[in-house]
Structure formats: structure tokens, C-alpha cells
Amino acid sequence: MGFLSGKKLLITGVLSNRSIAYGIAKACHEQGAELAFSYVGERFKDRITEFAADFGSKLIFDCDVGDDAQIDKLFADLAQTWPRFDGFVHSIGFAPREAIAGDFLEGLSREGFKIAHDISAYSFPAMAKAALPYLNDKSALLTLTYLGAERALPNYNTMGLAKASLEASVRYTAASLGPKGMRVNGISAGPIKTLAASGIKGFGKMLSAVADASPIRRNVTIEEVGNVAAFLLSDLASGVTAEITYVDGGFSNVVAGMAE
Ligand SMILES: NC(=O)c1ccc[n+]([C@@H]2O[C@H](COP(=O)([O-])OP(=O)(O)OC[C@H]3O[C@@H](n4cnc5c(N)ncnc54)[C@H](O)[C@@H]3O)[C@@H](O)[C@H]2O)c1
């Protein structure tokens, strides 16, 4: 019996066993949650089927969050098995390569801005809106963000603007759903080598700079993010909403470059 026993949770964004969503699925499974998964792209179906099986689940759904019809279909299809469920994890981010490399203004374009915000920010409250008819009281929603929402970090650029919007959406969605007893939170994770992160120019350098400057002197793991996610999705966190919780080894609270 874990602290998520009896909870049914949808996990988006598992693409590899290095995905942050994989670490979240692992922790939620260990705490007794039943899991369903969404992914994007038919070519990943076999891989996601195997990942779902790791967590005792056969529920997988193809959903591109850039398309409202696919978001609606995801929840309608899920309702065939789970007429009601207890929340979801939004672990999705995307920006065109030129929008996350080099000089911010050089890489800036209206199209890049639109895509980054559409896929990485709008999709979270859009999913909350579409899921609402199927969510139990005391449901919890969670998204993943990064320090680049608040600070200008090298190369993160347009994605930083999208993450700032995503963090604002956590607060507004929490205000909207709070009276119904539902909670909405974000985790700001430290850098972790995943497929999405590899798209950010100079990511390896960012990893080592953060490890050197963090109070814990290393990078965080997907398991560490997963454990905090499991807590935030559980009734143990019943008093926590509209919050961004940092799982970053303390990096965001110290001045970089001054460690002994
Ligand atoms: N890795 C890091 O350093 C780090 C740090 C903080 C926050 N995050 C955030 O964590 C989340 C997960 O990223 P990750 O690092 O685990 O990488 P990842 O590549 O494993 O996961 C990104 C996911 O986004 C999905 N995705 C992209 N476009 C989509 C679309 N149109 N519809 C549906 N899904 C789509 C991909 O399929 C993939 O599963 C992202 O929001 C990312 O910004 C990552």
C-alpha cells in the first residue's frame, strides 16, 4: 500500500527511460497508483507499450497536444476504461531548434514563438479544460518547468518565455479548479540529460555548471523528480496548490560561480 493507492493517473511525455515522465511513472507506480500513458507518434507505439507494461498498464493513447481534437479524443478514449480519474502529469515541451540556440533575438521568430507556446504552455491548461468532466474531486494536475522561466539562461531563449507562460497557467488553473477541490502544481527540475534537453544548444555545459554550483554538487535524477511528483499528486499534498516546487539540488537559491 503506497500513498497513491487507489489513484488513477495519466502520464504524458514518456519518450525514453531517461524521460522525466518515466521517473514520475516509476515513483507513482511504487506508491500504488494505476497508470495510463499518452505519447505522440505512431512509430513510438511499440516502445510505449513496453514502458507501460513496466508499470503494469495496457492503457496507451497517441495524442499530439498541438491539436484540440486529439486532446478531446484522448480523454474520451481514456473514459472508456476510466470513467473518472484522479489527475495527470504534463511532461511535454517543444520549441524549434533555432529558438533554443545562441542569441535570443537572432533566433526569435513569430512562428518559433507560436510553436513553443502552443506545445509547451497552452497544452497544459487546454488538457485541464478537456479533462475536467472526467476528473474526480481531489484530483491533482502537475506540469514540468525550468528556471529559464525566471532567469535569462544561455540558449534557453524562447523556451524561457513559454515556461513563464506555463508557470502563470499553473496559478490561473489552480485558481479555477481550487473551488472544486482540485490542485494544480509545477515542478521546476534542474537540468537532466533527456532527448528534449539534448535539443538545447550547450546543454552538456549547463549540466556541469549546475552540478558544480549546486549545494548538493551534482545534478538531480529523474527518480528524485519522480518522488516529489508522486507526493504532489497525492493527498499528502492536499494543502499545496498553485505552487512551483524546485527539485534542482538548491541551484536556484545560490549564486553560481562562487562555490569553493
Ligand atoms: N530535462 C531537463 O533538463 C528539464 C528540466 C526542467 C524541465 N524539463 C521539462 O520536462 C518536460 C519533459 O521533458 P524531458 O526532459 O523529460 O524530455 P523528453 O524528450 O523525454 O520528453 C519530452 C516529451 O514531450 C513530448 N512532446 C513533444 N511535442 C509533443 C506534442 N506536440 N504532443 C505531445 N507530446 C509532445 C515528447 O513526445 C516527449 O515525450 C518538458 O516540459 C521539459 O521542458 C526538462
PDB file of C-alpha atoms and ligand atoms in Angstrom:
ATOM      1  CA  MET A   1       0.000   0.000   0.000  1.00  0.00           C
ATOM      2  CA  GLY A   2       1.601   3.235  -1.118  1.00  0.00           C
ATOM      3  CA  PHE A   3       0.367   6.773  -0.630  1.00  0.00           C
ATOM      4  CA  LEU A   4      -1.104   6.787  -4.171  1.00  0.00           C
ATOM      5  CA  SER A   5      -3.114   3.559  -3.724  1.00  0.00           C
ATOM      6  CA  GLY A   6      -6.497   3.860  -5.389  1.00  0.00           C
ATOM      7  CA  LYS A   7      -5.419   6.779  -7.621  1.00  0.00           C
ATOM      8  CA  LYS A   8      -5.693   6.608 -11.408  1.00  0.00           C
ATOM      9  CA  LEU A   9      -3.207   8.917 -13.135  1.00  0.00           C
ATOM     10  CA  LEU A  10      -2.480   9.738 -16.770  1.00  0.00           C
ATOM     11  CA  ILE A  11       1.214  10.303 -17.510  1.00  0.00           C
ATOM     12  CA  THR A  12       2.144  12.180 -20.693  1.00  0.00           C
ATOM     13  CA  GLY A  13       5.623  12.591 -22.119  1.00  0.00           C
ATOM     14  CA  VAL A  14       7.360   9.242 -21.645  1.00  0.00           C
ATOM     15  CA  LEU A  15       9.612   9.006 -24.700  1.00  0.00           C
ATOM     16  CA  SER A  16      12.585   7.081 -23.294  1.00  0.00           C
ATOM     17  CA  ASN A  17      13.605   5.551 -19.985  1.00  0.00           C
ATOM     18  CA  ARG A  18      15.507   8.791 -19.375  1.00  0.00           C
ATOM     19  CA  SER A  19      12.361  10.932 -19.694  1.00  0.00           C
ATOM     20  CA  ILE A  20      11.387  12.824 -16.555  1.00  0.00           C
ATOM     21  CA  ALA A  21       7.911  11.321 -17.071  1.00  0.00           C
ATOM     22  CA  TYR A  22       9.469   7.846 -16.796  1.00  0.00           C
ATOM     23  CA  GLY A  23      10.881   8.734 -13.362  1.00  0.00           C
ATOM     24  CA  ILE A  24       7.463  10.083 -12.369  1.00  0.00           C
ATOM     25  CA  ALA A  25       5.697   6.943 -13.610  1.00  0.00           C
ATOM     26  CA  LYS A  26       8.150   4.793 -11.634  1.00  0.00           C
ATOM     27  CA  ALA A  27       7.585   6.681  -8.377  1.00  0.00           C
ATOM     28  CA  CYS A  28       3.787   6.781  -8.826  1.00  0.00           C
ATOM     29  CA  HIS A  29       3.740   3.049  -9.599  1.00  0.00           C
ATOM     30  CA  GLU A  30       5.831   2.322  -6.498  1.00  0.00           C
ATOM     31  CA  GLN A  31       3.299   4.276  -4.450  1.00  0.00           C
ATOM     32  CA  GLY A  32       0.414   2.174  -5.766  1.00  0.00           C
ATOM     33  CA  ALA A  33      -1.132   4.364  -8.492  1.00  0.00           C
ATOM     34  CA  GLU A  34      -2.756   2.836 -11.578  1.00  0.00           C
ATOM     35  CA  LEU A  35      -1.271   4.473 -14.657  1.00  0.00           C
ATOM     36  CA  ALA A  36      -2.246   5.333 -18.222  1.00  0.00           C
ATOM     37  CA  PHE A  37       0.124   6.874 -20.767  1.00  0.00           C
ATOM     38  CA  SER A  38      -0.063   9.223 -23.719  1.00  0.00           C
ATOM     39  CA  TYR A  39       2.647   9.684 -26.326  1.00  0.00           C
ATOM     40  CA  VAL A  40       2.904  11.262 -29.760  1.00  0.00           C
ATOM     41  CA  GLY A  41       3.701   9.444 -32.985  1.00  0.00           C
ATOM     42  CA  GLU A  42       2.589   6.028 -34.209  1.00  0.00           C
ATOM     43  CA  ARG A  43       6.244   4.990 -34.625  1.00  0.00           C
ATOM     44  CA  PHE A  44       6.702   5.059 -30.835  1.00  0.00           C
ATOM     45  CA  LYS A  45       3.710   2.814 -30.123  1.00  0.00           C
ATOM     46  CA  ASP A  46       5.695  -0.410 -29.524  1.00  0.00           C
ATOM     47  CA  ARG A  47       8.196   1.346 -27.289  1.00  0.00           C
ATOM     48  CA  ILE A  48       5.462   2.996 -25.190  1.00  0.00           C
ATOM     49  CA  THR A  49       3.578  -0.314 -24.969  1.00  0.00           C
ATOM     50  CA  GLU A  50       6.713  -1.802 -23.364  1.00  0.00           C
ATOM     51  CA  PHE A  51       7.174   1.130 -20.975  1.00  0.00           C
ATOM     52  CA  ALA A  52       3.512   0.921 -19.929  1.00  0.00           C
ATOM     53  CA  ALA A  53       3.971  -2.820 -19.287  1.00  0.00           C
ATOM     54  CA  ASP A  54       6.883  -1.940 -16.916  1.00  0.00           C
ATOM     55  CA  PHE A  55       4.208  -0.289 -14.790  1.00  0.00           C
ATOM     56  CA  GLY A  56       1.503  -2.927 -15.217  1.00  0.00           C
ATOM     57  CA  SER A  57      -0.505  -0.808 -17.674  1.00  0.00           C
ATOM     58  CA  LYS A  58      -2.021  -1.515 -21.074  1.00  0.00           C
ATOM     59  CA  LEU A  59      -3.526   1.951 -21.416  1.00  0.00           C
ATOM     60  CA  ILE A  60      -1.634   3.950 -24.038  1.00  0.00           C
ATOM     61  CA  PHE A  61      -3.001   6.723 -26.247  1.00  0.00           C
ATOM     62  CA  ASP A  62      -1.489   8.617 -29.171  1.00  0.00           C
ATOM     63  CA  CYS A  63      -2.104  12.339 -28.669  1.00  0.00           C
ATOM     64  CA  ASP A  64      -0.453  15.367 -30.261  1.00  0.00           C
ATOM     65  CA  VAL A  65      -1.255  18.213 -27.862  1.00  0.00           C
ATOM     66  CA  GLY A  66      -0.968  20.677 -30.736  1.00  0.00           C
ATOM     67  CA  ASP A  67      -4.420  19.532 -31.872  1.00  0.00           C
ATOM     68  CA  ASP A  68      -7.572  20.199 -29.796  1.00  0.00           C
ATOM     69  CA  ALA A  69      -9.419  17.284 -31.392  1.00  0.00           C
ATOM     70  CA  GLN A  70      -6.681  14.879 -30.304  1.00  0.00           C
ATOM     71  CA  ILE A  71      -6.774  16.218 -26.727  1.00  0.00           C
ATOM     72  CA  ASP A  72     -10.569  15.719 -26.614  1.00  0.00           C
ATOM     73  CA  LYS A  73     -10.220  12.237 -28.092  1.00  0.00           C
ATOM     74  CA  LEU A  74      -7.549  11.297 -25.523  1.00  0.00           C
ATOM     75  CA  PHE A  75      -9.886  11.899 -22.594  1.00  0.00           C
ATOM     76  CA  ALA A  76     -12.927  10.398 -24.334  1.00  0.00           C
ATOM     77  CA  ASP A  77     -10.905   7.247 -25.124  1.00  0.00           C
ATOM     78  CA  LEU A  78      -9.493   7.078 -21.594  1.00  0.00           C
ATOM     79  CA  ALA A  79     -13.046   7.373 -20.204  1.00  0.00           C
ATOM     80  CA  GLN A  80     -13.932   4.086 -21.931  1.00  0.00           C
ATOM     81  CA  THR A  81     -11.745   2.386 -19.295  1.00  0.00           C
ATOM     82  CA  TRP A  82     -11.637   5.043 -16.591  1.00  0.00           C
ATOM     83  CA  PRO A  83     -14.948   6.952 -16.496  1.00  0.00           C
ATOM     84  CA  ARG A  84     -13.296   9.033 -13.762  1.00  0.00           C
ATOM     85  CA  PHE A  85      -9.650   9.516 -12.846  1.00  0.00           C
ATOM     86  CA  ASP A  86      -7.505  11.440 -10.370  1.00  0.00           C
ATOM     87  CA  GLY A  87      -5.203  13.649 -12.375  1.00  0.00           C
ATOM     88  CA  PHE A  88      -2.480  13.877 -14.975  1.00  0.00           C
ATOM     89  CA  VAL A  89       1.162  14.766 -15.433  1.00  0.00           C
ATOM     90  CA  HIS A  90       2.006  17.138 -18.292  1.00  0.00           C
ATOM     91  CA  SER A  91       5.635  16.430 -19.156  1.00  0.00           C
ATOM     92  CA  ILE A  92       5.710  17.918 -22.634  1.00  0.00           C
ATOM     93  CA  GLY A  93       7.900  20.559 -24.186  1.00  0.00           C
ATOM     94  CA  PHE A  94       8.937  21.530 -27.666  1.00  0.00           C
ATOM     95  CA  ALA A  95      10.486  24.521 -29.441  1.00  0.00           C
ATOM     96  CA  PRO A  96      12.060  24.743 -32.911  1.00  0.00           C
ATOM     97  CA  ARG A  97      15.825  24.288 -32.760  1.00  0.00           C
ATOM     98  CA  GLU A  98      16.698  27.871 -33.765  1.00  0.00           C
ATOM     99  CA  ALA A  99      14.537  29.162 -30.883  1.00  0.00           C
ATOM    100  CA  ILE A 100      16.719  27.372 -28.293  1.00  0.00           C
ATOM    101  CA  ALA A 101      20.209  28.170 -29.588  1.00  0.00           C
ATOM    102  CA  GLY A 102      22.607  31.100 -29.459  1.00  0.00           C
ATOM    103  CA  ASP A 103      21.472  34.702 -29.266  1.00  0.00           C
ATOM    104  CA  PHE A 104      17.830  35.165 -28.191  1.00  0.00           C
ATOM    105  CA  LEU A 105      16.905  37.854 -30.698  1.00  0.00           C
ATOM    106  CA  GLU A 106      18.759  36.199 -33.596  1.00  0.00           C
ATOM    107  CA  GLY A 107      16.757  33.001 -33.063  1.00  0.00           C
ATOM    108  CA  LEU A 108      13.468  34.768 -32.359  1.00  0.00           C
ATOM    109  CA  SER A 109      10.625  34.375 -34.845  1.00  0.00           C
ATOM    110  CA  ARG A 110       6.850  34.693 -34.648  1.00  0.00           C
ATOM    111  CA  GLU A 111       6.486  31.106 -35.830  1.00  0.00           C
ATOM    112  CA  GLY A 112       9.012  29.737 -33.289  1.00  0.00           C
ATOM    113  CA  PHE A 113       7.316  31.680 -30.500  1.00  0.00           C
ATOM    114  CA  LYS A 114       3.907  30.330 -31.518  1.00  0.00           C
ATOM    115  CA  ILE A 115       5.041  26.709 -31.658  1.00  0.00           C
ATOM    116  CA  ALA A 116       6.939  26.853 -28.342  1.00  0.00           C
ATOM    117  CA  HIS A 117       3.985  28.429 -26.548  1.00  0.00           C
ATOM    118  CA  ASP A 118       1.379  26.222 -28.199  1.00  0.00           C
ATOM    119  CA  ILE A 119       3.042  22.887 -27.417  1.00  0.00           C
ATOM    120  CA  SER A 120       4.865  23.750 -24.173  1.00  0.00           C
ATOM    121  CA  ALA A 121       2.429  26.129 -22.438  1.00  0.00           C
ATOM    122  CA  TYR A 122      -1.098  26.275 -23.901  1.00  0.00           C
ATOM    123  CA  SER A 123      -1.381  22.497 -23.880  1.00  0.00           C
ATOM    124  CA  PHE A 124      -1.367  22.281 -20.071  1.00  0.00           C
ATOM    125  CA  PRO A 125      -4.486  24.352 -19.281  1.00  0.00           C
ATOM    126  CA  ALA A 126      -6.041  23.024 -22.511  1.00  0.00           C
ATOM    127  CA  MET A 127      -5.636  19.489 -21.180  1.00  0.00           C
ATOM    128  CA  ALA A 128      -7.056  20.567 -17.801  1.00  0.00           C
ATOM    129  CA  LYS A 129     -10.134  22.017 -19.527  1.00  0.00           C
ATOM    130  CA  ALA A 130     -10.699  18.905 -21.633  1.00  0.00           C
ATOM    131  CA  ALA A 131     -10.132  16.523 -18.686  1.00  0.00           C
ATOM    132  CA  LEU A 132     -12.474  18.347 -16.321  1.00  0.00           C
ATOM    133  CA  PRO A 133     -15.638  16.266 -16.984  1.00  0.00           C
ATOM    134  CA  TYR A 134     -13.709  13.127 -16.080  1.00  0.00           C
ATOM    135  CA  LEU A 135     -11.742  14.288 -13.031  1.00  0.00           C
ATOM    136  CA  ASN A 136     -12.609  13.128  -9.519  1.00  0.00           C
ATOM    137  CA  ASP A 137     -12.845  15.533  -6.604  1.00  0.00           C
ATOM    138  CA  LYS A 138      -9.388  15.950  -5.065  1.00  0.00           C
ATOM    139  CA  SER A 139      -7.690  15.418  -8.434  1.00  0.00           C
ATOM    140  CA  ALA A 140      -4.193  16.802  -8.863  1.00  0.00           C
ATOM    141  CA  LEU A 141      -2.531  18.106 -12.022  1.00  0.00           C
ATOM    142  CA  LEU A 142       1.193  18.585 -12.488  1.00  0.00           C
ATOM    143  CA  THR A 143       3.493  20.095 -15.093  1.00  0.00           C
ATOM    144  CA  LEU A 144       7.263  20.392 -15.534  1.00  0.00           C
ATOM    145  CA  THR A 145       9.027  23.716 -15.823  1.00  0.00           C
ATOM    146  CA  TYR A 146      12.546  25.120 -15.695  1.00  0.00           C
ATOM    147  CA  LEU A 147      14.457  28.019 -14.138  1.00  0.00           C
ATOM    148  CA  GLY A 148      14.717  29.612 -17.601  1.00  0.00           C
ATOM    149  CA  ALA A 149      11.152  30.857 -16.960  1.00  0.00           C
ATOM    150  CA  GLU A 150      12.504  33.319 -14.399  1.00  0.00           C
ATOM    151  CA  ARG A 151      16.122  33.951 -15.374  1.00  0.00           C
ATOM    152  CA  ALA A 152      17.760  34.586 -18.720  1.00  0.00           C
ATOM    153  CA  LEU A 153      19.900  31.479 -19.178  1.00  0.00           C
ATOM    154  CA  PRO A 154      22.162  30.872 -22.190  1.00  0.00           C
ATOM    155  CA  ASN A 155      20.384  29.254 -25.178  1.00  0.00           C
ATOM    156  CA  TYR A 156      17.074  28.538 -23.392  1.00  0.00           C
ATOM    157  CA  ASN A 157      15.673  31.661 -25.076  1.00  0.00           C
ATOM    158  CA  THR A 158      12.128  31.348 -26.476  1.00  0.00           C
ATOM    159  CA  MET A 159      11.521  28.269 -24.316  1.00  0.00           C
ATOM    160  CA  GLY A 160      12.044  30.502 -21.278  1.00  0.00           C
ATOM    161  CA  LEU A 161       9.137  32.677 -22.423  1.00  0.00           C
ATOM    162  CA  ALA A 162       6.951  29.596 -22.923  1.00  0.00           C
ATOM    163  CA  LYS A 163       7.860  28.257 -19.457  1.00  0.00           C
ATOM    164  CA  ALA A 164       6.986  31.648 -17.907  1.00  0.00           C
ATOM    165  CA  SER A 165       3.557  31.337 -19.530  1.00  0.00           C
ATOM    166  CA  LEU A 166       3.270  27.729 -18.338  1.00  0.00           C
ATOM    167  CA  GLU A 167       4.057  28.780 -14.750  1.00  0.00           C
ATOM    168  CA  ALA A 168       1.392  31.508 -14.925  1.00  0.00           C
ATOM    169  CA  SER A 169      -1.040  28.886 -16.220  1.00  0.00           C
ATOM    170  CA  VAL A 170      -0.333  26.775 -13.100  1.00  0.00           C
ATOM    171  CA  ARG A 171      -1.550  29.670 -10.939  1.00  0.00           C
ATOM    172  CA  TYR A 172      -4.610  30.517 -13.054  1.00  0.00           C
ATOM    173  CA  THR A 173      -5.635  26.874 -13.483  1.00  0.00           C
ATOM    174  CA  ALA A 174      -5.209  26.324  -9.735  1.00  0.00           C
ATOM    175  CA  ALA A 175      -7.449  29.340  -9.077  1.00  0.00           C
ATOM    176  CA  SER A 176     -10.038  27.973 -11.496  1.00  0.00           C
ATOM    177  CA  LEU A 177     -10.077  24.400 -10.167  1.00  0.00           C
ATOM    178  CA  GLY A 178      -9.406  25.071  -6.479  1.00  0.00           C
ATOM    179  CA  PRO A 179     -13.084  25.670  -5.573  1.00  0.00           C
ATOM    180  CA  LYS A 180     -13.844  22.196  -6.989  1.00  0.00           C
ATOM    181  CA  GLY A 181     -11.247  20.687  -4.615  1.00  0.00           C
ATOM    182  CA  MET A 182      -8.629  20.094  -7.306  1.00  0.00           C
ATOM    183  CA  ARG A 183      -4.968  21.100  -7.124  1.00  0.00           C
ATOM    184  CA  VAL A 184      -2.522  22.257  -9.795  1.00  0.00           C
ATOM    185  CA  ASN A 185       1.245  22.418  -9.365  1.00  0.00           C
ATOM    186  CA  GLY A 186       4.519  22.627 -11.253  1.00  0.00           C
ATOM    187  CA  ILE A 187       7.936  21.141 -10.596  1.00  0.00           C
ATOM    188  CA  SER A 188      10.930  23.195 -11.676  1.00  0.00           C
ATOM    189  CA  ALA A 189      13.511  20.486 -12.289  1.00  0.00           C
ATOM    190  CA  GLY A 190      17.244  21.001 -12.542  1.00  0.00           C
ATOM    191  CA  PRO A 191      18.836  20.029 -15.876  1.00  0.00           C
ATOM    192  CA  ILE A 192      18.708  16.302 -16.704  1.00  0.00           C
ATOM    193  CA  LYS A 193      20.044  14.681 -19.886  1.00  0.00           C
ATOM    194  CA  THR A 194      16.930  13.667 -21.835  1.00  0.00           C
ATOM    195  CA  LEU A 195      16.020  13.757 -25.531  1.00  0.00           C
ATOM    196  CA  ALA A 196      14.274  17.139 -25.226  1.00  0.00           C
ATOM    197  CA  ALA A 197      17.201  18.599 -23.282  1.00  0.00           C
ATOM    198  CA  SER A 198      19.690  17.431 -25.926  1.00  0.00           C
ATOM    199  CA  GLY A 199      17.964  19.827 -28.354  1.00  0.00           C
ATOM    200  CA  ILE A 200      19.146  22.804 -26.294  1.00  0.00           C
ATOM    201  CA  LYS A 201      22.487  24.120 -27.536  1.00  0.00           C
ATOM    202  CA  GLY A 202      25.299  23.780 -24.977  1.00  0.00           C
ATOM    203  CA  PHE A 203      23.243  21.529 -22.699  1.00  0.00           C
ATOM    204  CA  GLY A 204      26.259  19.469 -21.567  1.00  0.00           C
ATOM    205  CA  LYS A 205      27.971  22.641 -20.365  1.00  0.00           C
ATOM    206  CA  MET A 206      24.827  23.663 -18.499  1.00  0.00           C
ATOM    207  CA  LEU A 207      24.717  20.270 -16.757  1.00  0.00           C
ATOM    208  CA  SER A 208      28.259  20.523 -15.422  1.00  0.00           C
ATOM    209  CA  ALA A 209      27.977  24.210 -14.488  1.00  0.00           C
ATOM    210  CA  VAL A 210      24.821  23.499 -12.477  1.00  0.00           C
ATOM    211  CA  ALA A 211      26.360  20.431 -10.799  1.00  0.00           C
ATOM    212  CA  ASP A 212      29.435  22.463  -9.763  1.00  0.00           C
ATOM    213  CA  ALA A 213      27.413  25.363  -8.349  1.00  0.00           C
ATOM    214  CA  SER A 214      24.565  23.451  -6.669  1.00  0.00           C
ATOM    215  CA  PRO A 215      24.599  22.965  -2.894  1.00  0.00           C
ATOM    216  CA  ILE A 216      24.375  19.182  -3.487  1.00  0.00           C
ATOM    217  CA  ARG A 217      27.302  19.384  -6.026  1.00  0.00           C
ATOM    218  CA  ARG A 218      25.620  17.123  -8.574  1.00  0.00           C
ATOM    219  CA  ASN A 219      22.694  17.051 -10.976  1.00  0.00           C
ATOM    220  CA  VAL A 220      19.310  15.750  -9.898  1.00  0.00           C
ATOM    221  CA  THR A 221      17.847  12.472 -11.228  1.00  0.00           C
ATOM    222  CA  ILE A 222      14.512  11.557 -12.769  1.00  0.00           C
ATOM    223  CA  GLU A 223      13.870   9.416  -9.668  1.00  0.00           C
ATOM    224  CA  GLU A 224      14.272  12.470  -7.428  1.00  0.00           C
ATOM    225  CA  VAL A 225      11.847  14.470  -9.575  1.00  0.00           C
ATOM    226  CA  GLY A 226       9.529  11.436  -9.623  1.00  0.00           C
ATOM    227  CA  ASN A 227       9.386  11.181  -5.844  1.00  0.00           C
ATOM    228  CA  VAL A 228       8.381  14.831  -5.450  1.00  0.00           C
ATOM    229  CA  ALA A 229       5.849  14.453  -8.261  1.00  0.00           C
ATOM    230  CA  ALA A 230       4.288  11.437  -6.541  1.00  0.00           C
ATOM    231  CA  PHE A 231       3.976  13.464  -3.331  1.00  0.00           C
ATOM    232  CA  LEU A 232       2.390  16.455  -5.109  1.00  0.00           C
ATOM    233  CA  LEU A 233      -0.092  14.146  -6.885  1.00  0.00           C
ATOM    234  CA  SER A 234      -1.090  12.521  -3.594  1.00  0.00           C
ATOM    235  CA  ASP A 235      -3.434  13.565  -0.803  1.00  0.00           C
ATOM    236  CA  LEU A 236      -0.331  14.119   1.366  1.00  0.00           C
ATOM    237  CA  ALA A 237      -0.010  17.405  -0.540  1.00  0.00           C
ATOM    238  CA  SER A 238      -3.680  18.384  -0.038  1.00  0.00           C
ATOM    239  CA  GLY A 239      -2.683  21.870   1.121  1.00  0.00           C
ATOM    240  CA  VAL A 240      -0.330  22.576  -1.783  1.00  0.00           C
ATOM    241  CA  THR A 241      -1.590  24.192  -4.976  1.00  0.00           C
ATOM    242  CA  ALA A 242      -0.656  26.974  -7.443  1.00  0.00           C
ATOM    243  CA  GLU A 243       2.941  26.270  -6.448  1.00  0.00           C
ATOM    244  CA  ILE A 244       6.201  25.760  -8.321  1.00  0.00           C
ATOM    245  CA  THR A 245       8.340  23.300  -6.345  1.00  0.00           C
ATOM    246  CA  TYR A 246      12.066  23.219  -7.089  1.00  0.00           C
ATOM    247  CA  VAL A 247      13.786  19.867  -7.491  1.00  0.00           C
ATOM    248  CA  ASP A 248      17.116  21.328  -8.517  1.00  0.00           C
ATOM    249  CA  GLY A 249      19.596  20.492  -5.765  1.00  0.00           C
ATOM    250  CA  GLY A 250      19.235  24.039  -4.487  1.00  0.00           C
ATOM    251  CA  PHE A 251      20.764  25.675  -7.591  1.00  0.00           C
ATOM    252  CA  SER A 252      18.070  28.344  -7.944  1.00  0.00           C
ATOM    253  CA  ASN A 253      18.787  29.592  -4.410  1.00  0.00           C
ATOM    254  CA  VAL A 254      22.516  30.165  -4.641  1.00  0.00           C
ATOM    255  CA  VAL A 255      24.763  32.472  -6.639  1.00  0.00           C
ATOM    256  CA  ALA A 256      26.518  30.416  -9.317  1.00  0.00           C
ATOM    257  CA  GLY A 257      30.275  30.589  -9.812  1.00  0.00           C
ATOM    258  CA  MET A 258      31.186  31.304  -6.176  1.00  0.00           C
ATOM    259  CA  ALA A 259      31.451  27.725  -4.865  1.00  0.00           C
ATOM    260  CA  GLU A 260      34.856  26.762  -3.354  1.00  0.00           C
TER     261      GLU A 260
HETATM  262  N1  LIG B   1      15.456  17.627 -18.995  1.00  0.00           N
HETATM  263  C1  LIG B   1      15.569  18.781 -18.354  1.00  0.00           C
HETATM  264  O1  LIG B   1      16.668  19.260 -18.091  1.00  0.00           O
HETATM  265  C2  LIG B   1      14.329  19.500 -17.904  1.00  0.00           C
HETATM  266  C3  LIG B   1      14.406  20.417 -16.844  1.00  0.00           C
HETATM  267  C4  LIG B   1      13.258  21.077 -16.433  1.00  0.00           C
HETATM  268  C5  LIG B   1      12.059  20.843 -17.086  1.00  0.00           C
HETATM  269  N2  LIG B   1      12.004  19.938 -18.120  1.00  0.00           N
HETATM  270  C6  LIG B   1      10.719  19.713 -18.771  1.00  0.00           C
HETATM  271  O2  LIG B   1      10.318  18.387 -18.542  1.00  0.00           O
HETATM  272  C7  LIG B   1       9.382  18.023 -19.545  1.00  0.00           C
HETATM  273  C8  LIG B   1       9.754  16.646 -20.095  1.00  0.00           C
HETATM  274  O3  LIG B   1      10.948  16.717 -20.835  1.00  0.00           O
HETATM  275  P1  LIG B   1      12.135  15.661 -20.712  1.00  0.00           P
HETATM  276  O4  LIG B   1      13.340  16.430 -20.361  1.00  0.00           O
HETATM  277  O5  LIG B   1      11.738  14.510 -19.901  1.00  0.00           O
HETATM  278  O6  LIG B   1      12.374  15.224 -22.230  1.00  0.00           O
HETATM  279  P2  LIG B   1      11.722  14.077 -23.148  1.00  0.00           P
HETATM  280  O7  LIG B   1      12.251  14.332 -24.516  1.00  0.00           O
HETATM  281  O8  LIG B   1      11.958  12.742 -22.567  1.00  0.00           O
HETATM  282  O9  LIG B   1      10.167  14.419 -23.058  1.00  0.00           O
HETATM  283  C9  LIG B   1       9.562  15.453 -23.809  1.00  0.00           C
HETATM  284  C10 LIG B   1       8.221  14.917 -24.229  1.00  0.00           C
HETATM  285  O10 LIG B   1       7.445  15.904 -24.909  1.00  0.00           O
HETATM  286  C11 LIG B   1       6.665  15.198 -25.852  1.00  0.00           C
HETATM  287  N3  LIG B   1       6.084  16.068 -26.870  1.00  0.00           N
HETATM  288  C12 LIG B   1       6.743  16.970 -27.652  1.00  0.00           C
HETATM  289  N4  LIG B   1       5.851  17.536 -28.514  1.00  0.00           N
HETATM  290  C13 LIG B   1       4.628  16.987 -28.237  1.00  0.00           C
HETATM  291  C14 LIG B   1       3.327  17.146 -28.775  1.00  0.00           C
HETATM  292  N5  LIG B   1       3.091  18.003 -29.788  1.00  0.00           N
HETATM  293  N6  LIG B   1       2.305  16.431 -28.240  1.00  0.00           N
HETATM  294  C15 LIG B   1       2.522  15.546 -27.236  1.00  0.00           C
HETATM  295  N7  LIG B   1       3.745  15.346 -26.684  1.00  0.00           N
HETATM  296  C16 LIG B   1       4.776  16.052 -27.199  1.00  0.00           C
HETATM  297  C17 LIG B   1       7.655  14.202 -26.447  1.00  0.00           C
HETATM  298  O11 LIG B   1       6.996  13.167 -27.141  1.00  0.00           O
HETATM  299  C18 LIG B   1       8.349  13.723 -25.193  1.00  0.00           C
HETATM  300  O12 LIG B   1       7.700  12.599 -24.661  1.00  0.00           O
HETATM  301  C19 LIG B   1       9.402  19.144 -20.577  1.00  0.00           C
HETATM  302  O13 LIG B   1       8.331  20.035 -20.316  1.00  0.00           O
HETATM  303  C20 LIG B   1      10.715  19.828 -20.272  1.00  0.00           C
HETATM  304  O14 LIG B   1      10.730  21.175 -20.697  1.00  0.00           O
HETATM  305  C21 LIG B   1      13.114  19.265 -18.532  1.00  0.00           C
END
